[in-house]
mmCIF file of C-alpha atoms in Angstrom:
data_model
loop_
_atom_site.group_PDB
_atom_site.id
_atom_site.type_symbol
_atom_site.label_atom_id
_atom_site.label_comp_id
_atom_site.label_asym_id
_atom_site.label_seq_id
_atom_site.Cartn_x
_atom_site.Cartn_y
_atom_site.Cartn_z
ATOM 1 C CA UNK A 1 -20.894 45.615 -23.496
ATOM 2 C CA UNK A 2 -17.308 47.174 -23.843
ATOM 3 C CA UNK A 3 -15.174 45.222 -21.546
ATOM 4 C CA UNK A 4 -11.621 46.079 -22.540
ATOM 5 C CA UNK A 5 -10.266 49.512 -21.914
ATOM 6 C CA UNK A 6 -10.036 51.496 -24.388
ATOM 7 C CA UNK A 7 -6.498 52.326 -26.338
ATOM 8 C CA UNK A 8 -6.688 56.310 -25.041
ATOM 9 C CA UNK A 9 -7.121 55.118 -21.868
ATOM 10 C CA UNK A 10 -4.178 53.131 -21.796
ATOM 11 C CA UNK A 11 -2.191 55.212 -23.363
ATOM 12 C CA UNK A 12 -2.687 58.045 -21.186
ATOM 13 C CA UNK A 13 -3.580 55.661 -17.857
ATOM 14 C CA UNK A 14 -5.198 58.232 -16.062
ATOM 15 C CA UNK A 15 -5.776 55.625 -13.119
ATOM 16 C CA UNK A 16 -2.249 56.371 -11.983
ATOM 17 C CA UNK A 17 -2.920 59.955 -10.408
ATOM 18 C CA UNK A 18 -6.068 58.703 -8.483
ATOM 19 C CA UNK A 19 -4.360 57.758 -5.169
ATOM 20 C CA UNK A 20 -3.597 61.733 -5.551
ATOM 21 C CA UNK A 21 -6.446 63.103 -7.348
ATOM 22 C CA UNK A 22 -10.215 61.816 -9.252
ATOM 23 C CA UNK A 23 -11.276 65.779 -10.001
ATOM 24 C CA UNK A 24 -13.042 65.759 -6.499
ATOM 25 C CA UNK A 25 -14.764 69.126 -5.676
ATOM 26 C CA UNK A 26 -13.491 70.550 -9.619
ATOM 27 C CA UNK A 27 -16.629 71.881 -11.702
ATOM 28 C CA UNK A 28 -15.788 71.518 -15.833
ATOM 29 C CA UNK A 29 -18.048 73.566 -17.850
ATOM 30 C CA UNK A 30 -18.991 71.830 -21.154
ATOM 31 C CA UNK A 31 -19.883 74.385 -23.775
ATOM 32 C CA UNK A 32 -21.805 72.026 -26.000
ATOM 33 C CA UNK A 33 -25.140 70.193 -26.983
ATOM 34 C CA UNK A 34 -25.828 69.706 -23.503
ATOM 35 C CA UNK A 35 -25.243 66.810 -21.528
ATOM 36 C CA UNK A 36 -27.475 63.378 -20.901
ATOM 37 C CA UNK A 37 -27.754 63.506 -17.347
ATOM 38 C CA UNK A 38 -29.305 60.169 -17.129
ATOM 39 C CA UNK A 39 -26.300 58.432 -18.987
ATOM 40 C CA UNK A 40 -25.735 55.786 -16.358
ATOM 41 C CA UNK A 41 -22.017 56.841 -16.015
ATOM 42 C CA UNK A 42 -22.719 60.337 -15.896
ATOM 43 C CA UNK A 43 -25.755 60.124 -12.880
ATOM 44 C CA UNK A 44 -24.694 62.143 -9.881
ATOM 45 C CA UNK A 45 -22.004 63.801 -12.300
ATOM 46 C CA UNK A 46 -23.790 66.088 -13.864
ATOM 47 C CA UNK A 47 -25.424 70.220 -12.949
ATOM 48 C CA UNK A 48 -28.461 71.274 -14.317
ATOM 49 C CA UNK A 49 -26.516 73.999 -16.048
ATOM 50 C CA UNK A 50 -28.426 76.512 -18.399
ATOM 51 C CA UNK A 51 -29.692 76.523 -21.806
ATOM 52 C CA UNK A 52 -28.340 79.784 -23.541
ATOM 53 C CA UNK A 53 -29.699 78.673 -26.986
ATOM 54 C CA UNK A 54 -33.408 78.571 -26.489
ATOM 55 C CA UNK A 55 -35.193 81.442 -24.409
ATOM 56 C CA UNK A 56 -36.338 81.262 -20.972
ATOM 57 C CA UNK A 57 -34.530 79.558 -18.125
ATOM 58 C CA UNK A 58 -34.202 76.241 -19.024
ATOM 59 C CA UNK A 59 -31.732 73.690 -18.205
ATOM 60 C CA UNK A 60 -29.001 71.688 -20.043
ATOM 61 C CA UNK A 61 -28.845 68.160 -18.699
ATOM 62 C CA UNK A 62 -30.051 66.988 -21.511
ATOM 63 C CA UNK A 63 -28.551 66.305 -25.386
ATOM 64 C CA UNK A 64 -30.043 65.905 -28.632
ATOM 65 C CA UNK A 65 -26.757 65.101 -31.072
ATOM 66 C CA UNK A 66 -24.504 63.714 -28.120
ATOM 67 C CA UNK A 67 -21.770 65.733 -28.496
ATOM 68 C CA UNK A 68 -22.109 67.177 -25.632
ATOM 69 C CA UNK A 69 -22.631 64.014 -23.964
ATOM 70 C CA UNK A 70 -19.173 62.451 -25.263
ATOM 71 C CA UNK A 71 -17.075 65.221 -24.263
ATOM 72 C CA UNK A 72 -18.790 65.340 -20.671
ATOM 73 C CA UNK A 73 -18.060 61.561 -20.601
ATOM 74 C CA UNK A 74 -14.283 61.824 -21.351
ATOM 75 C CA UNK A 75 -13.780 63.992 -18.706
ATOM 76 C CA UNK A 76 -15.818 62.684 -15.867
ATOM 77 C CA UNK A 77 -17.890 59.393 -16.557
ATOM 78 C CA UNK A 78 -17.148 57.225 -13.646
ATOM 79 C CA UNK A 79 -16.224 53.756 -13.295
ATOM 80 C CA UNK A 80 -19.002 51.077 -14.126
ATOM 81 C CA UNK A 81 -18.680 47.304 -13.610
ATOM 82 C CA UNK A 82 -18.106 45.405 -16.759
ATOM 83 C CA UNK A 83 -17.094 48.983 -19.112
ATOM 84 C CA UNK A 84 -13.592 49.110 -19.696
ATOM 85 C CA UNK A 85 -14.652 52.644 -20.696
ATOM 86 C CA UNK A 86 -14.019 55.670 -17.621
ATOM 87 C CA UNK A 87 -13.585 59.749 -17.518
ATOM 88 C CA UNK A 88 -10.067 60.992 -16.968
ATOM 89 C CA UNK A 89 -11.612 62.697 -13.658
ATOM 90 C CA UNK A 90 -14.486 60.208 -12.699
ATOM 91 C CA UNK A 91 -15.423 62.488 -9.551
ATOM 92 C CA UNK A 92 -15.210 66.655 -11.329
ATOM 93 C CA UNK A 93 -18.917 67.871 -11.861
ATOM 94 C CA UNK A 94 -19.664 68.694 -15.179
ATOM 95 C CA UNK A 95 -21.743 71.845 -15.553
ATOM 96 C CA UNK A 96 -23.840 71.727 -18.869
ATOM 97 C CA UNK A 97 -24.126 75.147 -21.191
ATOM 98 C CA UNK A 98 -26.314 74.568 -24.278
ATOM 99 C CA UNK A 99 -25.331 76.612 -27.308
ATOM 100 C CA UNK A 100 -26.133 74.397 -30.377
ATOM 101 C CA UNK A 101 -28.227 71.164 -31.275
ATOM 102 C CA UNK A 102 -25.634 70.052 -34.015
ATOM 103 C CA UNK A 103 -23.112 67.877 -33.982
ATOM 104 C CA UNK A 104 -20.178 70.118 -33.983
ATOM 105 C CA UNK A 105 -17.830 67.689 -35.546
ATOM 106 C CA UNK A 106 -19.237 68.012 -38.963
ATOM 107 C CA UNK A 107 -19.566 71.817 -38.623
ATOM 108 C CA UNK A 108 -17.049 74.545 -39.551
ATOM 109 C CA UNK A 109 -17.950 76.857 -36.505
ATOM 110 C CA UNK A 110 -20.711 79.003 -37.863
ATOM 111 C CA UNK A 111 -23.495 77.376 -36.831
ATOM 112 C CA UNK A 112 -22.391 79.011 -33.259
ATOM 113 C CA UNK A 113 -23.901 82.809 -32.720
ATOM 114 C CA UNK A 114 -21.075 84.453 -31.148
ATOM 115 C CA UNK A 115 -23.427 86.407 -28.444
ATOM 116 C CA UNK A 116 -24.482 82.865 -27.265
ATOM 117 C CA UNK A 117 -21.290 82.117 -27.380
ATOM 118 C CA UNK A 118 -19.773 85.024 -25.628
ATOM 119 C CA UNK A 119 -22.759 84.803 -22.420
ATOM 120 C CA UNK A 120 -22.064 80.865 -22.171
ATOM 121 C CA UNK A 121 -18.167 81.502 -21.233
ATOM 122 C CA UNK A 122 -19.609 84.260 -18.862
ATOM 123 C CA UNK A 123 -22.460 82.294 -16.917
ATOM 124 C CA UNK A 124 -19.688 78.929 -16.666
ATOM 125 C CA UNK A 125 -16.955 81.502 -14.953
ATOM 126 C CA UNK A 126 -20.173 83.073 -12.961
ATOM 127 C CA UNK A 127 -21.130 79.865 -12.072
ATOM 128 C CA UNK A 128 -17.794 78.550 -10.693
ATOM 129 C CA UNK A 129 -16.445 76.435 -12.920
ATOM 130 C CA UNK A 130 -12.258 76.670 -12.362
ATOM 131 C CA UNK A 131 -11.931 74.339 -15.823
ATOM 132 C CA UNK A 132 -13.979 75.322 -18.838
ATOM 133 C CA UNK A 133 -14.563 72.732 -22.008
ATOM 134 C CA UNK A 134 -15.157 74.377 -25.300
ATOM 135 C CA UNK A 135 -15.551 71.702 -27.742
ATOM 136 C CA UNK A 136 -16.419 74.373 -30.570
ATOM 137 C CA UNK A 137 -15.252 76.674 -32.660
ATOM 138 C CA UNK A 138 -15.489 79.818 -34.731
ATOM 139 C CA UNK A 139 -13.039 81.186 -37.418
ATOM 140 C CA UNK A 140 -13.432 84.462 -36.976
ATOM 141 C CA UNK A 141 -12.120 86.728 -33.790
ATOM 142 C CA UNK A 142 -15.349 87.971 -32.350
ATOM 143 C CA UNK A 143 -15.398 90.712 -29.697
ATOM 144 C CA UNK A 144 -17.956 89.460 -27.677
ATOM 145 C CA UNK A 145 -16.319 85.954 -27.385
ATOM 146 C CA UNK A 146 -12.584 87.246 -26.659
ATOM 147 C CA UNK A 147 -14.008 89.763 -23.752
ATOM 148 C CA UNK A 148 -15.661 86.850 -22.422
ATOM 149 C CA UNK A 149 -12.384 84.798 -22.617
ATOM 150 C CA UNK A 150 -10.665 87.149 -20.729
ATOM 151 C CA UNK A 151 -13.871 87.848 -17.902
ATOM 152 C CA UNK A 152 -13.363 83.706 -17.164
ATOM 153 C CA UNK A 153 -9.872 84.574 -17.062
ATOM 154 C CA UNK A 154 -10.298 87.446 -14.654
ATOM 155 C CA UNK A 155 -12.080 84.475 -12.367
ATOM 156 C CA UNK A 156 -9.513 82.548 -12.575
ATOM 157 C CA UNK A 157 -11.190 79.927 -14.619
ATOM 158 C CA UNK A 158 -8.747 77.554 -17.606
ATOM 159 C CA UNK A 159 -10.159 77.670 -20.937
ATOM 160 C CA UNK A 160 -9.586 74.556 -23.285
ATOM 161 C CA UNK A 161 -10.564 74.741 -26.486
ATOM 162 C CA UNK A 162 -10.368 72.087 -29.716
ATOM 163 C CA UNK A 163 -8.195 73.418 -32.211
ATOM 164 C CA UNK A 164 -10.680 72.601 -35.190
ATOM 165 C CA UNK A 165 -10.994 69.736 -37.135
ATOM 166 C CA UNK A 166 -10.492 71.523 -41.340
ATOM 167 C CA UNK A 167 -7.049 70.925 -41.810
ATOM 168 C CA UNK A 168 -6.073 72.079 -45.250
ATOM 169 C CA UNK A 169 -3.734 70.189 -47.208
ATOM 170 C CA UNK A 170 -3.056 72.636 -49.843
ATOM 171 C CA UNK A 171 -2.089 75.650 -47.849
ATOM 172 C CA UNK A 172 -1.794 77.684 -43.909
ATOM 173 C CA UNK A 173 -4.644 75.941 -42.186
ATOM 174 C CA UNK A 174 -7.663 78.936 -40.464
ATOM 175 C CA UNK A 175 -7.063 80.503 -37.174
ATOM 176 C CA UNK A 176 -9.783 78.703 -34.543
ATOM 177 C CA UNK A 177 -10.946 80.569 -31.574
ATOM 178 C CA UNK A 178 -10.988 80.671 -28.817
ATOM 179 C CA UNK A 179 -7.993 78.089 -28.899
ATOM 180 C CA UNK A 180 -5.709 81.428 -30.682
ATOM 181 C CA UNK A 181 -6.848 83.747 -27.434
ATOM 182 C CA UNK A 182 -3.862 84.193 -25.217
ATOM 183 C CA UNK A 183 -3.940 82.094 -22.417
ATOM 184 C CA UNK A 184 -6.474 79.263 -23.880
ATOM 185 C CA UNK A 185 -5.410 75.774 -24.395
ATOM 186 C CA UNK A 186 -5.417 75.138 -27.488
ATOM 187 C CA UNK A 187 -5.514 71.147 -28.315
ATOM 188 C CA UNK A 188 -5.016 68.910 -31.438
ATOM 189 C CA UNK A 189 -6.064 65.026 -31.563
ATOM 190 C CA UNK A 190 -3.770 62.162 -32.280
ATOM 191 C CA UNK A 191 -4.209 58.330 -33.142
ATOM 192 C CA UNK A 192 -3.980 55.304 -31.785
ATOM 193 C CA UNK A 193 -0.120 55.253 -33.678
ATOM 194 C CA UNK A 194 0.399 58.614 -32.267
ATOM 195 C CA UNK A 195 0.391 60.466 -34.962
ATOM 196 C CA UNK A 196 -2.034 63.931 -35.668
ATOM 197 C CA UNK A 197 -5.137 63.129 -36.749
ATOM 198 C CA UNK A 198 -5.474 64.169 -40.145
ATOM 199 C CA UNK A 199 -7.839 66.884 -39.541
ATOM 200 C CA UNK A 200 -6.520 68.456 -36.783
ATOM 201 C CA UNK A 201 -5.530 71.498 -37.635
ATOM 202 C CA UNK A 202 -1.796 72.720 -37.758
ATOM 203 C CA UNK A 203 -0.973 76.296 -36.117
ATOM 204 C CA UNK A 204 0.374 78.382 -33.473
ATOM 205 C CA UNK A 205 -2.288 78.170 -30.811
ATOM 206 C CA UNK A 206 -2.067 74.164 -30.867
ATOM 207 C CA UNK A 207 -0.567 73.862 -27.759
ATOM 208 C CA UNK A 208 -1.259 69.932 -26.615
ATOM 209 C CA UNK A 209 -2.119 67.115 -28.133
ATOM 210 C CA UNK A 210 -4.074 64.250 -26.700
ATOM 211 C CA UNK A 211 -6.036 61.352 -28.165
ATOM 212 C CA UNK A 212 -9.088 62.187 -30.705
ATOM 213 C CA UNK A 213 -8.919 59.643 -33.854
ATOM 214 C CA UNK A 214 -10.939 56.367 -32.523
ATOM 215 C CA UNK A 215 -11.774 57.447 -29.190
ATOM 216 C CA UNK A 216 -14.824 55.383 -27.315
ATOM 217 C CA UNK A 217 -17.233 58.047 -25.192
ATOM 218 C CA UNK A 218 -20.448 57.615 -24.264
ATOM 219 C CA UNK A 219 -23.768 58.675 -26.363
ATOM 220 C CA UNK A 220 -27.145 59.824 -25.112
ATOM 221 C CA UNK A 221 -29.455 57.106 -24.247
ATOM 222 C CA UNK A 222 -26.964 54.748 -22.421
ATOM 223 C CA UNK A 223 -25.326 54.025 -25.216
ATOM 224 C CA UNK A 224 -21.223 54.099 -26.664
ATOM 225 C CA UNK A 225 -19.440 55.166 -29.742
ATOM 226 C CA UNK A 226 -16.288 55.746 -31.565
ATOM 227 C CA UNK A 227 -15.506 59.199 -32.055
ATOM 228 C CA UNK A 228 -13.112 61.022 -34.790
ATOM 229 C CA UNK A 229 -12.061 64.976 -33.567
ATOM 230 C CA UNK A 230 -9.699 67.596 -31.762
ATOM 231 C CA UNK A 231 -13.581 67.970 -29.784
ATOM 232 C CA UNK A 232 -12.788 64.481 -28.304
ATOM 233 C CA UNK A 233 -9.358 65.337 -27.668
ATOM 234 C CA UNK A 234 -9.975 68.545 -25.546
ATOM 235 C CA UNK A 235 -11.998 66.737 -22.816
ATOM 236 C CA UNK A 236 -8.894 64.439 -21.752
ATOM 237 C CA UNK A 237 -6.916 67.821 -21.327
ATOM 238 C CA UNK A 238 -9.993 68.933 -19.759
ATOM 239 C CA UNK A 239 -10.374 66.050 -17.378
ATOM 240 C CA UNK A 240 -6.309 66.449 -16.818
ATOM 241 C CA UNK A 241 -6.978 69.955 -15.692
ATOM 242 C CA UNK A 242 -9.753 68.563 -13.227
ATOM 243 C CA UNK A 243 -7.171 66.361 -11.426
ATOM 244 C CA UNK A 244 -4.581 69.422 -11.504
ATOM 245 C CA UNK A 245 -6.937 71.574 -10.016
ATOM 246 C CA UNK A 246 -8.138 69.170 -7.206
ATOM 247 C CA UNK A 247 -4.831 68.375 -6.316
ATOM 248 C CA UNK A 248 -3.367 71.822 -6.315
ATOM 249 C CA UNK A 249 -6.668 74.342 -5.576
ATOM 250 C CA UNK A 250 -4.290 77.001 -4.988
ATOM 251 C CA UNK A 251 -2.532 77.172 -7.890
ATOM 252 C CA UNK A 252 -3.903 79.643 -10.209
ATOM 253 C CA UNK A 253 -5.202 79.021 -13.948
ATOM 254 C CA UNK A 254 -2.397 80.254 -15.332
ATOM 255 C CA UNK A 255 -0.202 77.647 -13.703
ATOM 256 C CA UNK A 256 -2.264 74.798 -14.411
ATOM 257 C CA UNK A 257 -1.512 75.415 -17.773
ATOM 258 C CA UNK A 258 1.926 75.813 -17.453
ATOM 259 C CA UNK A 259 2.233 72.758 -15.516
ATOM 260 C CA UNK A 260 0.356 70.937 -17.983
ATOM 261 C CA UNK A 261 2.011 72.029 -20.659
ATOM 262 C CA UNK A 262 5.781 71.468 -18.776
ATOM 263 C CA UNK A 263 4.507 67.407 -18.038
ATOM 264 C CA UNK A 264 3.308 66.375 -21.257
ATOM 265 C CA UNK A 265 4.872 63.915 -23.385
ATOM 266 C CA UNK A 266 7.491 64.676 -26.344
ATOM 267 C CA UNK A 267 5.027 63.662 -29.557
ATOM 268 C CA UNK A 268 7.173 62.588 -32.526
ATOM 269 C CA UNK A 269 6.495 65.485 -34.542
ATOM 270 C CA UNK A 270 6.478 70.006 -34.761
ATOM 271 C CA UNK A 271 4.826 71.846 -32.234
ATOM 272 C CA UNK A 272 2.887 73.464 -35.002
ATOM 273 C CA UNK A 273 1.227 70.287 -34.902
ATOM 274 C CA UNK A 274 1.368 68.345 -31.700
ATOM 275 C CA UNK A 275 2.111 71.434 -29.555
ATOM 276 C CA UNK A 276 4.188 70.508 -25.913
ATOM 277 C CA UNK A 277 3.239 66.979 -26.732
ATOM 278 C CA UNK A 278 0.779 64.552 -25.917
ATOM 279 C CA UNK A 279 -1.182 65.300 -22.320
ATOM 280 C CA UNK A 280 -0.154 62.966 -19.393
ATOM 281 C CA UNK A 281 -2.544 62.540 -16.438
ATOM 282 C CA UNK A 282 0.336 61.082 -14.201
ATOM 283 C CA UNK A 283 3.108 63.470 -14.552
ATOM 284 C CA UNK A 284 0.386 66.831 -14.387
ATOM 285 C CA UNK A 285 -0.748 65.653 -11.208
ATOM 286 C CA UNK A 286 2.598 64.328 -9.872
ATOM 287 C CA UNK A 287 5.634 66.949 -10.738
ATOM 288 C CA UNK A 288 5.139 69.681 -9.039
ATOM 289 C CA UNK A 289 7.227 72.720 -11.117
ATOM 290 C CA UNK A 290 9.705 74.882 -9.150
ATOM 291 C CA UNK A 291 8.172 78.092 -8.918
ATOM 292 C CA UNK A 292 11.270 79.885 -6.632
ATOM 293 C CA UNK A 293 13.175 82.681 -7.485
ATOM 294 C CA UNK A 294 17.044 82.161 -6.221
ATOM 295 C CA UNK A 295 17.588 84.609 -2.937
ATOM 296 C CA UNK A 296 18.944 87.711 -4.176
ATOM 297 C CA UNK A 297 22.864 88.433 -3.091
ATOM 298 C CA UNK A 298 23.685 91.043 -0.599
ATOM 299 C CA UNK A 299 24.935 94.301 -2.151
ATOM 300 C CA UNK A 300 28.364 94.882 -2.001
ATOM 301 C CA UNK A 301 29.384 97.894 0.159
ATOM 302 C CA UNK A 302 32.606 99.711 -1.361
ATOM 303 C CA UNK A 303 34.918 99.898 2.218
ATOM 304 C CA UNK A 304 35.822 103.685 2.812
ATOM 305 C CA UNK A 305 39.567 103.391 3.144
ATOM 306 C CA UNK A 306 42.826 105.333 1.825
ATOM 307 C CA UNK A 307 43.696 104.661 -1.663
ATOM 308 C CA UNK A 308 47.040 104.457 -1.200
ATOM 309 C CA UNK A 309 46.923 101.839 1.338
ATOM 310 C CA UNK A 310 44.354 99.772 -0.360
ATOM 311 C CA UNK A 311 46.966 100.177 -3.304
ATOM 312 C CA UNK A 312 49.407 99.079 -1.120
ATOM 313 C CA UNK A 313 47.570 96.337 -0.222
ATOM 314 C CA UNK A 314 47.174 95.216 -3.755
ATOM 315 C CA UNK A 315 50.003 94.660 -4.502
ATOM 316 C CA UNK A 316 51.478 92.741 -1.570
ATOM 317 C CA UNK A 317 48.297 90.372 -2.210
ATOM 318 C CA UNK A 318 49.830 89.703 -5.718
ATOM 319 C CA UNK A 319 53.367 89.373 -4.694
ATOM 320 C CA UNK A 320 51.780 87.591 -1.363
ATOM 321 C CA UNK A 321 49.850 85.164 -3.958
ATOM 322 C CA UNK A 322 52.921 84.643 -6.309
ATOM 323 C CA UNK A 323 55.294 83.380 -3.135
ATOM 324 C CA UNK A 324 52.716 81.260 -2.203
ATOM 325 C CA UNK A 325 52.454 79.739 -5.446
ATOM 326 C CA UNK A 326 56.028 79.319 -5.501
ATOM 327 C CA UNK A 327 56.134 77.577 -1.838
ATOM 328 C CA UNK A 328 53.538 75.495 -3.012
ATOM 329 C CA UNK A 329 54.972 74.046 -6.336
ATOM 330 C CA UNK A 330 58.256 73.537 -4.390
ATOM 331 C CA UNK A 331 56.607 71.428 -1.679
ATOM 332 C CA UNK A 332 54.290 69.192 -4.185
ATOM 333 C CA UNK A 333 57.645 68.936 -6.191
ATOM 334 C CA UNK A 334 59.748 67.635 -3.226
ATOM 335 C CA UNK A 335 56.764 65.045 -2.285
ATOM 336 C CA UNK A 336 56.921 63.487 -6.173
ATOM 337 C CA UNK A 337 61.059 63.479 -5.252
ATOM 338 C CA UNK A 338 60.101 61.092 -2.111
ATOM 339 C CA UNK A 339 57.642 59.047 -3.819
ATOM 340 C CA UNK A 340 59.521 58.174 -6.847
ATOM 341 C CA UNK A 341 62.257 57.150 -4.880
ATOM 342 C CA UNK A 342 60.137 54.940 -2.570
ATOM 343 C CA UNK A 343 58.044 53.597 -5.578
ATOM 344 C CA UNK A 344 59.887 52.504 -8.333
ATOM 345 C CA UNK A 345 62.627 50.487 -6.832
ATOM 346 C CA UNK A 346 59.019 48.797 -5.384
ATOM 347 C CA UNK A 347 57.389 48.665 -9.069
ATOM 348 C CA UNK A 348 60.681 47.293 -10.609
ATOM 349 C CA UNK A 349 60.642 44.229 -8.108
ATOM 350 C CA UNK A 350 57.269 43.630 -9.075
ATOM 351 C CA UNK A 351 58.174 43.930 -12.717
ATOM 352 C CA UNK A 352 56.347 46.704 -14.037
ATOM 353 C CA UNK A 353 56.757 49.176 -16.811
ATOM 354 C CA UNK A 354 56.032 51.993 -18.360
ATOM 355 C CA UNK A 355 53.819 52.225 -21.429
#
């Protein structure tokens, strides 16, 4: 039994935006394996959702590899006496999409048929899901996939998607969609020293950073692991994007990301790497960003007025402004005059002097 909480739950303390928000009435689509319904911190938590990778109409609350099972965990297992371990939004709904049976940590995106792909995004934005987990990845831009990016879009619907775990050391690391599609969070893992995993991968479209190197989430069958992986990582930005959204329902997609992005935490290293920083819970939930435009001045209205007199005018307001400089200097002049003479005699009885 895992007691003590574990270090990516401290770290990010998630617990401290609950008296705001737990992810109450938020549904996260998990693009995945599926999902083990009958997990016992997942019961109640989790949709039938649809199986796009097998024909007919069959659900997805059910997982094979656990993948799909972890990530869902991360981002909404609730609380369970005597597990340390707890989602980031124990009360979101996680909606289940089936698109592979492997574990998609130790695959380089291919195993992943971009039409399968492409109609899972659809059916989770169809479906109503405002926060949408993609765990996955491919390396090459697809149509199919980046239409269906921007149809969840269109619905107002968050896309976060795991940067990819083949980090190169030798040269530019590959470009990982969906996390390069405009307007998708793209997320890289960290350890439990806060540094980037090292196979997260390094690139423009990492935008935040949260824990993946060591992180506990559940498996199928009751069970609990240690898991390595920017997968891991992108459900607590997921399950930070549940809270947002339950706090704030208003506030478009857009501006969830903005405000997660804004809150996070200054990581110690590029933003090639870590992105905005590391993802905090707290602050998402908690600082509300200024969204006002200052009020615009009034136009200024040219007076219609003679020339001459407004020259006139001119120039008795500079000769006007130079007297009254003059009367001024004269009068602070004559109070100095006063106060010296009432002062020092004072200051020299009390025996002090100048420096």
């Amino acid at each position: 039994m895992i007691s003590k909480m574990p270090w990516a739950t401290t770290w990010l303390a998630p617990e401290r935006a609950w008296p705001v928000s737990t992810g109450s009435g938020v549904t996260v689509a998990v693009i995945d394996s599926g999902v083990d319904a009958d997990h016992p911190q997942l019961r109640g938590a989790v949709l039938p959702g649809k199986d796009v990778l097998t024909p007919g109409d069959k659900r997805a609350d059910f997982d094979c590899v656990s993948h799909g099972t972890a990530v869902a965990s991360i981002i909404a297992a609730r609380p369970l006496n005597g597990i340390g371990f707890r989602g980031v939004a124990p009360a979101a709904r996680i909606l289940p999409i089936r698109v592979s049976e492997r574990d998609a940590s130790e695959q380089q995106g291919a195993a992943v048929d971009a039409t399968v792909f492409a109609g899972a995004i659809r059916y989770a934005a169809d479906a109503g899901a405002t926060v949408i987990n993609i765990s996955l990845s491919l390396y090459v831009d697809q149509k199919p996939v980046r239409d269906a990016v921007r149809y969840a879009q269109r619905h107002d619907a968050l896309i976060v998607a795991a940067a990819g775990n083949a980090h190169n050391q030798q040269g530019p690391d590959p470009v990982t969609y969906p996390a390069a599609y405009p307007g998708v969070l793209g997320v890289g893992a960290m350890t439990i020293d806060g540094s980037r995993l090292s196979s997260s991968q390094v690139g423009a479209y990492v935008d935040l950073t949260a824990p993946g190197g060591g992180v506990l989430a559940a498996t199928r069958v009751n069970g609990h692991r240690y898991y390595d992986g920017t997968s891991f990582a992108t459900g607590f930005v997921s399950g930070t994007a549940a809270l947002v959204r339950a706090a704030d329902p208003h506030l478009p997609a857009a501006e969830v990301a903005k405000r997660l992005m804004a809150t996070a935490t200054p990581a110690p290293g590029p933003s090639d790497q870590y992105g905005a920083g590391v993802v905090n819970p707290d602050r998402a939930v908690r600082d509300v960003l200024s969204t006002s435009k200052p009020a615009a001045l009034p136009p200024v209205t040219p007076s219609k007025s003679d020339p001459a007199a407004d020259s006139r005018t001119a120039v008795w307001n500079r000769a006007g402004l130079a007297g009254h400089r003059i009367a001024l200097l004269a009068g602070l002049s004559a109070v100095l005059v006063l106060l010296a003479a009432a002062v020092i005699p004072l200051g020299r009885r009390r025996g002090w002097r100048a420096n």
